[in-house]
Short mmCIF file of C-alpha atoms and ligand atoms in Angstrom, two decimals:
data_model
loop_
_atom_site.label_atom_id
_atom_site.label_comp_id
_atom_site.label_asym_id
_atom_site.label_seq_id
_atom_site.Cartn_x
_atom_site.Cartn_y
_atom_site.Cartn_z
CA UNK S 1 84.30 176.58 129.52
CA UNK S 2 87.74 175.30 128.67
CA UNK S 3 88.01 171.78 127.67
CA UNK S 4 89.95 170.50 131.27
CA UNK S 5 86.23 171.99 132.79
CA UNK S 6 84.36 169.44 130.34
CA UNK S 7 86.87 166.45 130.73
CA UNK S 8 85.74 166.72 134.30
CA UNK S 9 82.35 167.39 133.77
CA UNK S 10 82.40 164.14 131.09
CA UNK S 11 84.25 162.56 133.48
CA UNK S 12 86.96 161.48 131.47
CA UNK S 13 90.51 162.80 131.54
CA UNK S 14 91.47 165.56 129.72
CA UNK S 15 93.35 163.64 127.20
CA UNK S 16 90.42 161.38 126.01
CA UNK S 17 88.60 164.74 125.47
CA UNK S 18 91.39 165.94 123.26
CA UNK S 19 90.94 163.09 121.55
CA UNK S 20 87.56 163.66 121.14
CA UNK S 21 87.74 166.51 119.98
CA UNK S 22 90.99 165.87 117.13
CA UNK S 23 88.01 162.95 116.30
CA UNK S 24 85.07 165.50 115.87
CA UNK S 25 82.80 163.76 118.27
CA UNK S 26 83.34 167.01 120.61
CA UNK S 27 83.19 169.89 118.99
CA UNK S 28 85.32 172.60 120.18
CA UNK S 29 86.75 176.09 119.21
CA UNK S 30 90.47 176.86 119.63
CA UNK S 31 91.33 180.00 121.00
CA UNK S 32 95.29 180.78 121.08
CA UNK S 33 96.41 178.04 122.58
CA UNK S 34 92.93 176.90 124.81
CA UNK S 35 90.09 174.38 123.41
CA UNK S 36 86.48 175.80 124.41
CA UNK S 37 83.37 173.81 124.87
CA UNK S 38 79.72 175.22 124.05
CA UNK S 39 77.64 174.28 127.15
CA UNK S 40 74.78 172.77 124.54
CA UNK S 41 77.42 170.95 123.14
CA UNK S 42 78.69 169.43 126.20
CA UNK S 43 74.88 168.52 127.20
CA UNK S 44 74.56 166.75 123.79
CA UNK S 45 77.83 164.78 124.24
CA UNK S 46 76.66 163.66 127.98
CA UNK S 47 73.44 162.18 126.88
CA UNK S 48 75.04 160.51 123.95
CA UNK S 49 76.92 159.03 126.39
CA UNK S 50 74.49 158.13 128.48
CA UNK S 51 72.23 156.02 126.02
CA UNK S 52 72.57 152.43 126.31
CA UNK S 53 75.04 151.00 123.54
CA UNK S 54 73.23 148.76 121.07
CA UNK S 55 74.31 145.05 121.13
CA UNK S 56 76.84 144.19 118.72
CA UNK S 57 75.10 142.65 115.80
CA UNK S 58 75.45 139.33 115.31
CA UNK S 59 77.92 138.06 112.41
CA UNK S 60 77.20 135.19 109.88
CA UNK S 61 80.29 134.27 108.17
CA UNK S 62 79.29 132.93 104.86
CA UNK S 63 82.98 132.07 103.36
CA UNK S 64 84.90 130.35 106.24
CA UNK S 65 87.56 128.95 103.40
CA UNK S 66 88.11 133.48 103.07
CA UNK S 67 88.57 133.98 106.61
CA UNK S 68 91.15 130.79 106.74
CA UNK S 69 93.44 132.33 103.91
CA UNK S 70 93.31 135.73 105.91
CA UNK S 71 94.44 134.69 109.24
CA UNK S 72 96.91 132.13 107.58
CA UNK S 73 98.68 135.27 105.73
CA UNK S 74 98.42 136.99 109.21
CA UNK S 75 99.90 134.65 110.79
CA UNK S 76 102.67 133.62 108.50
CA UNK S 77 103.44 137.02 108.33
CA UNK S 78 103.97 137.78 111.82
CA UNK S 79 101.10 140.39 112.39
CA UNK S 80 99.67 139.62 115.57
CA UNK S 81 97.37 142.57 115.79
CA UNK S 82 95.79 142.25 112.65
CA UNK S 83 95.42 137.54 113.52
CA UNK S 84 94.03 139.55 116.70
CA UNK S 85 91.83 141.94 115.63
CA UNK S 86 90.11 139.18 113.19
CA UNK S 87 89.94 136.95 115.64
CA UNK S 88 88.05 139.30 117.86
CA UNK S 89 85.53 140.20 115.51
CA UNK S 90 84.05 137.06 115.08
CA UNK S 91 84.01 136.63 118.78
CA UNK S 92 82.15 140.53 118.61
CA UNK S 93 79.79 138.99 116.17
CA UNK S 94 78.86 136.05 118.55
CA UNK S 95 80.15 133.77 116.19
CA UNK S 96 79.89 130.80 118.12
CA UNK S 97 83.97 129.79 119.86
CA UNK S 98 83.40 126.57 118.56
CA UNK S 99 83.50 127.51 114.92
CA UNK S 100 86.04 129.80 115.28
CA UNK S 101 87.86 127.03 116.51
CA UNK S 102 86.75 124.38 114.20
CA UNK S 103 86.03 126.18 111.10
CA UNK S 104 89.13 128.62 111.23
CA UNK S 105 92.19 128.02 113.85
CA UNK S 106 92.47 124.16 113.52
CA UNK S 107 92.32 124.15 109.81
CA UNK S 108 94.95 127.28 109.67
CA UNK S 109 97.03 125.61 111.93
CA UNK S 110 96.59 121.74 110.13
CA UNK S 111 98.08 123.96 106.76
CA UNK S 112 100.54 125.46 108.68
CA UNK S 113 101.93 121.80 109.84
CA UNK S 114 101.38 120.61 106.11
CA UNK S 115 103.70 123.39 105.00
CA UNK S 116 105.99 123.26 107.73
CA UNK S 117 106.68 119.10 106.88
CA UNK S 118 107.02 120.22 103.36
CA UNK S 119 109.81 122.07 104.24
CA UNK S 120 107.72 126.06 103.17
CA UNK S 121 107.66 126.90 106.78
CA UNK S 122 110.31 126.79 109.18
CA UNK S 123 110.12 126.07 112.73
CA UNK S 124 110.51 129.68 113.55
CA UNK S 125 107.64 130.58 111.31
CA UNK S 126 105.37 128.09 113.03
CA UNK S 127 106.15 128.70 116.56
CA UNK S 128 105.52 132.30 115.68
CA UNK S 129 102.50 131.72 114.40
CA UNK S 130 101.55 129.20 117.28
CA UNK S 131 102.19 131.84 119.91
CA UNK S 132 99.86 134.23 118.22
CA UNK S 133 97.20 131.85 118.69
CA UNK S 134 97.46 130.72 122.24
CA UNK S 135 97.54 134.69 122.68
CA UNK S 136 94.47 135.07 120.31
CA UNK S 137 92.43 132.05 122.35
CA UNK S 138 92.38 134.33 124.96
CA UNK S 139 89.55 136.31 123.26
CA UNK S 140 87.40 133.37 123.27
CA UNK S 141 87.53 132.88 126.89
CA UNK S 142 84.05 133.58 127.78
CA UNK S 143 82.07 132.21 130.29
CA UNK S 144 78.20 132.70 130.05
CA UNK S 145 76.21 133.40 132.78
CA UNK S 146 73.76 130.96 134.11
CA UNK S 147 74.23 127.74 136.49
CA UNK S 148 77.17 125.80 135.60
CA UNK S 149 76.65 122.01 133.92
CA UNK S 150 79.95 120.82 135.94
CA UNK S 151 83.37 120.98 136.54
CA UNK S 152 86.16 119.55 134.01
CA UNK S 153 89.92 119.43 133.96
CA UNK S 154 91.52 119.75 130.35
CA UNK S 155 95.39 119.19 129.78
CA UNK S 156 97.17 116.92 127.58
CA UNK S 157 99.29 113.71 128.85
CA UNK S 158 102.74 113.64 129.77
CA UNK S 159 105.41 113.55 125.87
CA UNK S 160 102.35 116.06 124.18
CA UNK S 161 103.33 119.30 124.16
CA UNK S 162 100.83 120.71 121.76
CA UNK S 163 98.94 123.04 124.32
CA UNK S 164 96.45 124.70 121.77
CA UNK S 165 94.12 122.05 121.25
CA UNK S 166 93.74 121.38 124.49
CA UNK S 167 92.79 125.93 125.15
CA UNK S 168 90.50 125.03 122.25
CA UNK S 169 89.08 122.57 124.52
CA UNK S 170 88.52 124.63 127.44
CA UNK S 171 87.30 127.62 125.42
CA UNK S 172 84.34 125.81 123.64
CA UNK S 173 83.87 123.75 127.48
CA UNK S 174 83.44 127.44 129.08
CA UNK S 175 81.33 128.48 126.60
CA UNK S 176 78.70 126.02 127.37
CA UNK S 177 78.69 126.72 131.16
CA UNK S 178 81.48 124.34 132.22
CA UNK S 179 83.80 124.89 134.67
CA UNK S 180 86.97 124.60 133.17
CA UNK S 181 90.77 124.24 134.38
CA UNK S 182 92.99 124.57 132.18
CA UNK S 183 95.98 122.55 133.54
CA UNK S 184 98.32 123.37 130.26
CA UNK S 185 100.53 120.69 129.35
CA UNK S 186 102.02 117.09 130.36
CA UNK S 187 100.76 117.05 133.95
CA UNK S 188 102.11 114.44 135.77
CA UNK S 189 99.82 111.30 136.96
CA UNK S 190 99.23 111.41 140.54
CA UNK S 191 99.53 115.56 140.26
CA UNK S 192 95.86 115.22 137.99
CA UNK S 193 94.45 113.08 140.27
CA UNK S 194 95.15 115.46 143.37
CA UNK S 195 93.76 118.39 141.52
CA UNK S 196 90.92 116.09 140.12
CA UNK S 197 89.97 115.58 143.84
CA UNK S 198 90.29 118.88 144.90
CA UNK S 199 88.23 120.69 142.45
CA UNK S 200 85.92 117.58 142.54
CA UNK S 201 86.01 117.57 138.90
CA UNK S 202 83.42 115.61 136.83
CA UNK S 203 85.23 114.35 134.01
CA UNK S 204 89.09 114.70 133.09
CA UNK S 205 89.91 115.26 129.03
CA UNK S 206 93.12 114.62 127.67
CA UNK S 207 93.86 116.22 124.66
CA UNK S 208 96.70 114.11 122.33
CA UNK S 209 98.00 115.66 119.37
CA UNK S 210 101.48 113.84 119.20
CA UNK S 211 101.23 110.16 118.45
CA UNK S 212 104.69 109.08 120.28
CA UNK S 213 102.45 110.26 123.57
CA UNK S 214 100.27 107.22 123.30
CA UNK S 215 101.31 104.99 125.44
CA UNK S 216 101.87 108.05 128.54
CA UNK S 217 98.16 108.64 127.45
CA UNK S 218 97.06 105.15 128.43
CA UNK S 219 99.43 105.34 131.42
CA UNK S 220 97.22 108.48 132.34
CA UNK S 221 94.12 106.98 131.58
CA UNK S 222 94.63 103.72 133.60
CA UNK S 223 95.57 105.36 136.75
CA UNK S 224 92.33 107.68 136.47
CA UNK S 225 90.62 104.29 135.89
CA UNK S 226 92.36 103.06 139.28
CA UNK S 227 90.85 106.28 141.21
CA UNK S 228 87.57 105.82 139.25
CA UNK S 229 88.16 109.27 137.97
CA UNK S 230 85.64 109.79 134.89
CA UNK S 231 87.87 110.75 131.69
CA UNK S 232 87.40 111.04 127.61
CA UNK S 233 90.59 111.54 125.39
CA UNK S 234 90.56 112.93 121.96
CA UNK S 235 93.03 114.17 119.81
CA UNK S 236 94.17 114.82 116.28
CA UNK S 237 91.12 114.86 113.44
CA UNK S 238 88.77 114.56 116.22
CA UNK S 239 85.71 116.96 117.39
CA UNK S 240 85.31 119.44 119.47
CA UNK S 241 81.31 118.86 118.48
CA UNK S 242 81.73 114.83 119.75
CA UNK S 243 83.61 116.32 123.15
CA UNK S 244 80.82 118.78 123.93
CA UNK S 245 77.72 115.94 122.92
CA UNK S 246 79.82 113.94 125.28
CA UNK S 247 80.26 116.18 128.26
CA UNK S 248 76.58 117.05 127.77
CA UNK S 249 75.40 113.50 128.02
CA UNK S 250 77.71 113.03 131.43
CA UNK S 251 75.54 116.27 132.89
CA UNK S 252 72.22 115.22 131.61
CA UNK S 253 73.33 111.79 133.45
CA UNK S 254 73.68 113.30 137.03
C1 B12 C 1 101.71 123.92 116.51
C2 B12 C 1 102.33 122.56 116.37
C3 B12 C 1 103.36 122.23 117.24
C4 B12 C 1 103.82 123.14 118.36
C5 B12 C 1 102.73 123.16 119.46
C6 B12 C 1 102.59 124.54 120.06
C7 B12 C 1 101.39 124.65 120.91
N1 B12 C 1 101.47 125.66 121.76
O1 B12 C 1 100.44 123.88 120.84
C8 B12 C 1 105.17 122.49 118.81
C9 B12 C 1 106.29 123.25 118.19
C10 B12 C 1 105.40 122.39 120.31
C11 B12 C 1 105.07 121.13 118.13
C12 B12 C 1 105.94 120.12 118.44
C13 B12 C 1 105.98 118.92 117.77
N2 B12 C 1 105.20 118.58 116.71
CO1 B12 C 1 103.69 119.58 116.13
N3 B12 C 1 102.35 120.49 115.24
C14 B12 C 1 101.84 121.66 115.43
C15 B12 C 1 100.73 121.89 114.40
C16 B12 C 1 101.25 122.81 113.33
C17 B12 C 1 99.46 122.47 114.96
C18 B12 C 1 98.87 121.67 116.15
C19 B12 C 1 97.50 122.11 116.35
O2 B12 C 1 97.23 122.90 117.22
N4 B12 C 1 96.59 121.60 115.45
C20 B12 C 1 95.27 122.03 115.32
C21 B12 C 1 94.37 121.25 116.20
C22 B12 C 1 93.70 122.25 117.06
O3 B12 C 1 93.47 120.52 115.38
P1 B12 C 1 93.05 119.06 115.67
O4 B12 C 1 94.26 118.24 115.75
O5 B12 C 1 92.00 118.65 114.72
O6 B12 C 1 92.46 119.19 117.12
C23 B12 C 1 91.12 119.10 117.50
C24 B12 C 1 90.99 117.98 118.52
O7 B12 C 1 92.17 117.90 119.29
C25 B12 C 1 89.82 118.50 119.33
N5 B12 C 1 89.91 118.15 120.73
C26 B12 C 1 90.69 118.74 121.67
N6 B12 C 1 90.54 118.11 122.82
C27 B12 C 1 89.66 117.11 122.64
C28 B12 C 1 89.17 116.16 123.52
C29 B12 C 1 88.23 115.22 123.05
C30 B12 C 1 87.73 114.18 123.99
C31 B12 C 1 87.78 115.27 121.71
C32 B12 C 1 86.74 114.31 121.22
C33 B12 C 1 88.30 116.25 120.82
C34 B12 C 1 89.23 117.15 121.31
O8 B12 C 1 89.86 119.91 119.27
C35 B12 C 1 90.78 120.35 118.31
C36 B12 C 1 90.19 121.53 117.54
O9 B12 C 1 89.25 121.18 116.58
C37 B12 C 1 100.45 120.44 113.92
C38 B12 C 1 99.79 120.37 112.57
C39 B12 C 1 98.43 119.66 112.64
N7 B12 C 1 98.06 118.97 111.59
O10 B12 C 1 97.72 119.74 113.62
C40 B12 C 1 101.81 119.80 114.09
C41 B12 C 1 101.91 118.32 114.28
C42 B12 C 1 100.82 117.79 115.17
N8 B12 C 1 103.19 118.19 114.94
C43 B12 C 1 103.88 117.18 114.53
C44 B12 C 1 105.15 116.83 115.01
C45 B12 C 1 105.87 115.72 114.27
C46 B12 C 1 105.72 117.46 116.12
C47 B12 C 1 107.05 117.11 116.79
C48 B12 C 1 107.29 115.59 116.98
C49 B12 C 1 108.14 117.79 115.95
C50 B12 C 1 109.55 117.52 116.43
N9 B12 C 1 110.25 116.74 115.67
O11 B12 C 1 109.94 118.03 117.46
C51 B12 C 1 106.95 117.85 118.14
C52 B12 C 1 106.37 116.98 119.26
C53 B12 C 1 106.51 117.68 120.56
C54 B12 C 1 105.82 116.93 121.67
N10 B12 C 1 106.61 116.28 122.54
O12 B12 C 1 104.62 116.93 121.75
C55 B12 C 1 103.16 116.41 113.46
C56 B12 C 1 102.60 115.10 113.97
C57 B12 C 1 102.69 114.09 112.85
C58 B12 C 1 102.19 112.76 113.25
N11 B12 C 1 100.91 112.49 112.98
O13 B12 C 1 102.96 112.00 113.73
C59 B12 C 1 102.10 117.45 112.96
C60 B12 C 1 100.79 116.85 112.44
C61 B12 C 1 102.78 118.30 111.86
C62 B12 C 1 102.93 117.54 110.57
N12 B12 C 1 102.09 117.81 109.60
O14 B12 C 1 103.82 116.74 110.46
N13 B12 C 1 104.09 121.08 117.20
#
């Protein structure tokens, strides 16, 4: 048969049996200008198909300080696809989110801050490299099956514009069966209440990275107070490993 007949009988289109068969996985003879397919062949490639794929294996990374200098060169350099690709790997090897985040993004990023108040990065460089990882955090965004612990809001207060801690936050939350909204960045007061209401959230967190946003965090955190609106804060040098042992006390709680 001609290789459109197997694309359809593979059910794939005939271009990802092309491909297939420029990659050896389907083997083929060219004749003029036409590709045929053996029958037995075809029959092999179906039930190859059809066998369940084997989980991905899990991955131990033994030299974090390795990976770090990696994605740091990625990222200084601009290559999103290859920050990307390592980034997905560990989350392919189950490596758990919250040591990707710990153990690799917040350290890369802490350097990249060192370097840019040293004056070796610029602001371009950084913002760059920021943007990769927001993008990359999507990878981590998994949410396991089972019943959910809760539901928690995560943005940062009002002057704090440093989002990614706060996706950290909601990654390694989701992970361990939390709802999570993500509410981004500097959310207005009376706005977080509202949505605090609405989703009938258990707990708020506010994420502070920039110390001149103190004072709109207490702001924040006194009007929750005044709508008795459970909420932890955490910022800067502070765990993601404290944040989870807290949210897990709050659901043991109720
Ligand atoms: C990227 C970045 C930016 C980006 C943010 C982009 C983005 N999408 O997030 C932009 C360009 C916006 C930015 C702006 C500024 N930045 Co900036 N920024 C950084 C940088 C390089 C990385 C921030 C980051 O993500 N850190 C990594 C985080 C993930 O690690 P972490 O802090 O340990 O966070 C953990 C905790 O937050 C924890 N966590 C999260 N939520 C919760 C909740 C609870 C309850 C708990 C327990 C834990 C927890 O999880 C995180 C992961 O482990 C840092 C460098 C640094 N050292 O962090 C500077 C840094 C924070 N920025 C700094 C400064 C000065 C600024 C600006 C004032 C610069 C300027 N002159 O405009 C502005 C402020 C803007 C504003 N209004 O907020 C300084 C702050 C210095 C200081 N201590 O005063 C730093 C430290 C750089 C430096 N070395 O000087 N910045």
């Amino acid at each position: 048969m001609d290789l459109k007949e197997a694309a359809n009988q593979l059910g794939v289109h005939y271009q990802t049996a092309y491909q297939w068969v420029r990659e050896g996985r389907l083997q083929a003879e060219k004749v003029g200008s036409v590709y045929n397919v053996n029958e037995d062949d075809l029959q092999y490639l179906i039930q190859e198909r059809s066998k369940p794929s084997p989980p991905p294996k899990e991955m131990q990374v033994r030299d974090w300080a390795a990976q770090q200098t990696k994605l740091l060169n990625h990222l200084l350099s601009g290559e999103e696809l290859l920050a990307r690709v390592q980034i997905q790997r560990l989350a392919d090897g189950k490596v758990p989110v919250i040591d990707v985040c710990e153990n690799l993004l917040s350290p890369v990023l802490t350097e990249i801050g060192d370097r840019w108040e040293g004056g070796s990065v610029t602001i371009a460089e950084e913002h760059r490299a920021s943007a990769i990882v927001e993008r990359s955090l999507a990878n981590l965004m998994s949410s396991p099956a089972g019943r959910p612990k809760g539901v928690v809001i995560v943005t940062t207060p009002p002057g704090d514009e440093h989002s990614l801690p706060a996706t950290m936050a909601t990654a390694v939350l989701r992970n361990n069966r939390w709802i999570t909204h993500h509410l981004g960045t500097q959310v207005p007061a009376l706005d977080l209440v509202k949505i605090a209401k609405d989703t009938k959230a258990d707990l708020v967190v506010l994420t502070i990275t920039n110390p001149d946003a103190r004072d709109s965090l207490k702001m924040i955190e006194e009007t929750l107070n005044g709508y008795d609106i459970a909420h932890l804060s955490g910022g800067m040098g502070s765990k993601l490993r404290d944040l989870l042992e807290s949210v897990n006390t709050l659901a043991k709680g109720t």
